[in-house]
PDB file of C-alpha atoms in Angstrom:
ATOM      1  CA  MET A   1      -0.115   0.007   0.005  1.00 94.00           C
ATOM      2  CA  ILE A   2       1.225   3.455  -0.894  1.00 96.00           C
ATOM      3  CA  GLU A   3       0.286   5.961   1.704  1.00 97.00           C
ATOM      4  CA  VAL A   4       0.398   9.703   1.138  1.00 98.00           C
ATOM      5  CA  GLU A   5      -0.065  12.125   4.024  1.00 97.00           C
ATOM      6  CA  ALA A   6      -1.171  15.289   2.351  1.00 97.00           C
ATOM      7  CA  ARG A   7      -1.439  18.794   3.658  1.00 96.00           C
ATOM      8  CA  SER A   8      -2.933  21.189   0.991  1.00 96.00           C
ATOM      9  CA  ARG A   9      -4.354  24.700   0.924  1.00 94.00           C
ATOM     10  CA  ASP A  10      -8.081  25.169   0.923  1.00 94.00           C
ATOM     11  CA  ASP A  11      -7.935  26.587  -2.652  1.00 96.00           C
ATOM     12  CA  ILE A  12      -6.052  23.468  -4.155  1.00 96.00           C
ATOM     13  CA  ASP A  13      -7.574  20.034  -4.529  1.00 96.00           C
ATOM     14  CA  ALA A  14      -4.799  17.661  -3.580  1.00 97.00           C
ATOM     15  CA  GLU A  15      -6.482  14.484  -4.774  1.00 97.00           C
ATOM     16  CA  PRO A  16      -5.135  14.605  -8.195  1.00 97.00           C
ATOM     17  CA  ILE A  17      -1.767  15.102  -7.049  1.00 98.00           C
ATOM     18  CA  VAL A  18      -2.032  12.255  -4.479  1.00 98.00           C
ATOM     19  CA  THR A  19      -3.393  10.020  -7.232  1.00 97.00           C
ATOM     20  CA  ARG A  20      -0.456  10.838  -9.469  1.00 98.00           C
ATOM     21  CA  LEU A  21       2.119  10.158  -6.646  1.00 98.00           C
ATOM     22  CA  VAL A  22       0.466   6.680  -5.877  1.00 98.00           C
ATOM     23  CA  TRP A  23       0.392   5.918  -9.666  1.00 97.00           C
ATOM     24  CA  THR A  24       4.033   6.854 -10.099  1.00 97.00           C
ATOM     25  CA  CYS A  25       5.201   4.874  -7.088  1.00 97.00           C
ATOM     26  CA  ARG A  26       3.540   1.864  -8.524  1.00 96.00           C
ATOM     27  CA  ARG A  27       4.893   2.367 -11.831  1.00 96.00           C
ATOM     28  CA  MET A  28       8.348   2.693 -10.325  1.00 96.00           C
ATOM     29  CA  GLY A  29       7.903  -0.649  -8.886  1.00 93.00           C
ATOM     30  CA  LEU A  30       6.852   0.347  -5.281  1.00 95.00           C
ATOM     31  CA  GLU A  31       3.932  -1.442  -3.779  1.00 92.00           C
ATOM     32  CA  ARG A  32       4.623  -0.287  -0.273  1.00 94.00           C
ATOM     33  CA  ALA A  33       5.783   3.196   0.889  1.00 97.00           C
ATOM     34  CA  THR A  34       4.875   6.347   2.781  1.00 97.00           C
ATOM     35  CA  LEU A  35       5.430   9.849   1.824  1.00 98.00           C
ATOM     36  CA  GLY A  36       4.216  13.376   2.591  1.00 98.00           C
ATOM     37  CA  LEU A  37       2.733  16.016   0.256  1.00 98.00           C
ATOM     38  CA  MET A  38       2.568  19.777   1.176  1.00 98.00           C
ATOM     39  CA  VAL A  39       0.982  22.307  -1.131  1.00 98.00           C
ATOM     40  CA  VAL A  40       1.987  25.735   0.228  1.00 98.00           C
ATOM     41  CA  HIS A  41       1.710  29.501  -0.395  1.00 97.00           C
ATOM     42  CA  PRO A  42       4.676  31.324  -1.803  1.00 98.00           C
ATOM     43  CA  ASP A  43       5.757  32.835   1.558  1.00 97.00           C
ATOM     44  CA  GLU A  44       5.845  29.225   3.258  1.00 97.00           C
ATOM     45  CA  MET A  45       7.877  27.983   0.297  1.00 98.00           C
ATOM     46  CA  ALA A  46      10.314  30.888   0.314  1.00 98.00           C
ATOM     47  CA  GLU A  47      10.820  30.122   4.010  1.00 97.00           C
ATOM     48  CA  ILE A  48      11.390  26.343   3.341  1.00 97.00           C
ATOM     49  CA  ASN A  49      13.644  27.144   0.429  1.00 97.00           C
ATOM     50  CA  GLY A  50      15.664  29.716   2.396  1.00 97.00           C
ATOM     51  CA  THR A  51      16.103  27.333   5.272  1.00 96.00           C
ATOM     52  CA  HIS A  52      17.158  24.259   3.416  1.00 95.00           C
ATOM     53  CA  ARG A  53      18.832  25.820   0.224  1.00 94.00           C
ATOM     54  CA  ASP A  54      19.752  29.295   1.085  1.00 94.00           C
ATOM     55  CA  LYS A  55      17.527  30.646  -1.429  1.00 95.00           C
ATOM     56  CA  PRO A  56      14.821  32.581   0.318  1.00 95.00           C
ATOM     57  CA  GLU A  57      12.337  32.795  -2.740  1.00 96.00           C
ATOM     58  CA  PRO A  58       9.546  30.508  -3.758  1.00 96.00           C
ATOM     59  CA  THR A  59      10.204  27.602  -6.117  1.00 97.00           C
ATOM     60  CA  ASP A  60       7.999  25.355  -7.732  1.00 97.00           C
ATOM     61  CA  VAL A  61       8.799  22.023  -6.041  1.00 97.00           C
ATOM     62  CA  LEU A  62      11.217  20.786  -3.352  1.00 97.00           C
ATOM     63  CA  ALA A  63      11.850  17.188  -2.337  1.00 97.00           C
ATOM     64  CA  PHE A  64      13.193  16.017   1.062  1.00 97.00           C
ATOM     65  CA  PRO A  65      14.131  12.350   0.725  1.00 97.00           C
ATOM     66  CA  VAL A  66      14.578   9.948   3.733  1.00 97.00           C
ATOM     67  CA  ASP A  67      15.298   6.527   2.500  1.00 95.00           C
ATOM     68  CA  GLY A  68      16.117   7.544  -1.127  1.00 89.00           C
ATOM     69  CA  ALA A  69      17.039   4.999  -3.770  1.00 90.00           C
ATOM     70  CA  GLU A  70      17.160   2.195  -1.294  1.00 93.00           C
ATOM     71  CA  ALA A  71      13.386   2.325  -1.380  1.00 93.00           C
ATOM     72  CA  LEU A  72      13.343   0.702  -4.810  1.00 89.00           C
ATOM     73  CA  THR A  73      14.999  -2.521  -3.414  1.00 90.00           C
ATOM     74  CA  TRP A  74      13.310  -2.462   0.104  1.00 92.00           C
ATOM     75  CA  PRO A  75      13.090  -5.778   1.752  1.00 90.00           C
ATOM     76  CA  GLU A  76       9.563  -7.315   2.002  1.00 86.00           C
ATOM     77  CA  GLY A  77       9.381  -7.792   5.695  1.00 85.00           C
ATOM     78  CA  GLY A  78       9.206  -4.896   8.190  1.00 83.00           C
ATOM     79  CA  PRO A  79       7.869  -1.450   7.789  1.00 92.00           C
ATOM     80  CA  PRO A  80       7.461   0.200   4.367  1.00 95.00           C
ATOM     81  CA  PRO A  81      10.148   2.545   3.276  1.00 96.00           C
ATOM     82  CA  GLU A  82       9.657   6.310   4.083  1.00 97.00           C
ATOM     83  CA  LEU A  83      10.280   8.136   0.963  1.00 97.00           C
ATOM     84  CA  GLY A  84      10.111  11.629   2.313  1.00 98.00           C
ATOM     85  CA  ASP A  85       8.253  14.788   1.462  1.00 98.00           C
ATOM     86  CA  VAL A  86       7.338  16.653  -1.681  1.00 98.00           C
ATOM     87  CA  VAL A  87       6.419  20.324  -1.292  1.00 98.00           C
ATOM     88  CA  ILE A  88       4.748  22.228  -4.055  1.00 98.00           C
ATOM     89  CA  CYS A  89       3.908  25.944  -4.651  1.00 98.00           C
ATOM     90  CA  PRO A  90       1.321  26.435  -7.186  1.00 98.00           C
ATOM     91  CA  GLU A  91       2.207  30.166  -7.885  1.00 97.00           C
ATOM     92  CA  ALA A  92       5.830  29.217  -8.767  1.00 97.00           C
ATOM     93  CA  ALA A  93       4.760  26.407 -11.005  1.00 97.00           C
ATOM     94  CA  GLN A  94       5.165  26.563 -14.719  1.00 95.00           C
ATOM     95  CA  GLU A  95       4.101  22.931 -15.200  1.00 95.00           C
ATOM     96  CA  PRO A  96       1.016  21.044 -13.947  1.00 97.00           C
ATOM     97  CA  LEU A  97       1.031  20.282 -10.321  1.00 97.00           C
ATOM     98  CA  THR A  98       0.797  16.560 -11.207  1.00 97.00           C
ATOM     99  CA  THR A  99       4.023  16.882 -13.223  1.00 97.00           C
ATOM    100  CA  LEU A 100       5.777  18.552 -10.300  1.00 98.00           C
ATOM    101  CA  ALA A 101       4.650  15.723  -8.115  1.00 98.00           C
ATOM    102  CA  VAL A 102       6.287  13.211 -10.489  1.00 98.00           C
ATOM    103  CA  HIS A 103       9.473  15.429 -10.455  1.00 97.00           C
ATOM    104  CA  GLY A 104       9.522  15.589  -6.723  1.00 97.00           C
ATOM    105  CA  LEU A 105       8.952  11.832  -6.387  1.00 98.00           C
ATOM    106  CA  LEU A 106      11.861  11.101  -8.613  1.00 97.00           C
ATOM    107  CA  HIS A 107      14.025  13.208  -6.383  1.00 96.00           C
ATOM    108  CA  LEU A 108      12.906  11.182  -3.378  1.00 97.00           C
ATOM    109  CA  LEU A 109      13.874   8.083  -5.154  1.00 96.00           C
ATOM    110  CA  GLY A 110      17.450   9.326  -5.739  1.00 94.00           C
ATOM    111  CA  TYR A 111      17.301  10.874  -9.275  1.00 95.00           C
ATOM    112  CA  ASP A 112      18.918  14.162  -9.759  1.00 91.00           C
ATOM    113  CA  HIS A 113      18.699  16.233 -12.994  1.00 90.00           C
ATOM    114  CA  GLU A 114      21.447  18.545 -11.873  1.00 84.00           C
ATOM    115  CA  THR A 115      24.078  15.832 -11.797  1.00 87.00           C
ATOM    116  CA  ASP A 116      22.835  13.074 -14.218  1.00 88.00           C
ATOM    117  CA  SER A 117      22.920  13.176 -18.116  1.00 88.00           C
ATOM    118  CA  GLY A 118      19.214  13.897 -18.679  1.00 85.00           C
ATOM    119  CA  GLU A 119      17.908  10.521 -17.430  1.00 93.00           C
ATOM    120  CA  MET A 120      15.752  11.991 -14.762  1.00 94.00           C
ATOM    121  CA  LEU A 121      13.915  14.261 -16.944  1.00 94.00           C
ATOM    122  CA  GLU A 122      13.499  11.706 -19.728  1.00 96.00           C
ATOM    123  CA  LEU A 123      11.997   9.371 -17.163  1.00 96.00           C
ATOM    124  CA  GLN A 124       9.825  12.166 -15.829  1.00 96.00           C
ATOM    125  CA  ASP A 125       8.618  13.045 -19.340  1.00 96.00           C
ATOM    126  CA  ARG A 126       7.879   9.330 -20.125  1.00 96.00           C
ATOM    127  CA  LEU A 127       5.985   8.818 -16.816  1.00 97.00           C
ATOM    128  CA  VAL A 128       3.931  12.112 -17.362  1.00 97.00           C
ATOM    129  CA  ALA A 129       3.062  10.997 -21.004  1.00 95.00           C
ATOM    130  CA  GLU A 130       2.049   7.485 -19.807  1.00 95.00           C
ATOM    131  CA  ALA A 131      -0.050   8.852 -16.885  1.00 95.00           C
ATOM    132  CA  ASP A 132      -1.753  11.444 -19.096  1.00 89.00           C
ATOM    133  CA  GLY A 133      -2.293   8.925 -21.898  1.00 83.00           C
ATOM    134  CA  PRO A 134      -5.569   6.821 -22.503  1.00 75.00           C
ATOM    135  CA  ASP A 135      -4.420   4.135 -20.104  1.00 68.00           C
ATOM    136  CA  GLY A 136      -2.928   6.267 -17.316  1.00 63.00           C
TER     137      GLY A 136
END
């Protein structure tokens, strides 16, 4: 079971974002995991971004991994892996919030577009196209 603990603003419906996170987890081969989702206002995102990245301005998505890439090979017994938290700020978004959720989840799983050779963003594009397609 994939469990998403979501905290969203009153003006944003988190359900499509949660659904996309669960779908992406399963598509990545995870059947058991927990993760958090926060949809925040720009001032809260600026505070979070300033605290953790020394950039006190809003950004579209941040990810705070816990178990990281190990979650993809997690043993069957025991508690499920804790993926971490995805934080999204709609006002800073230039992509759909569900796409940002995929982006953040891939970061939770150890992918990093700032250090790889394009693999993460290619995987993101494939996952989004599949999820948005007729069978997604």
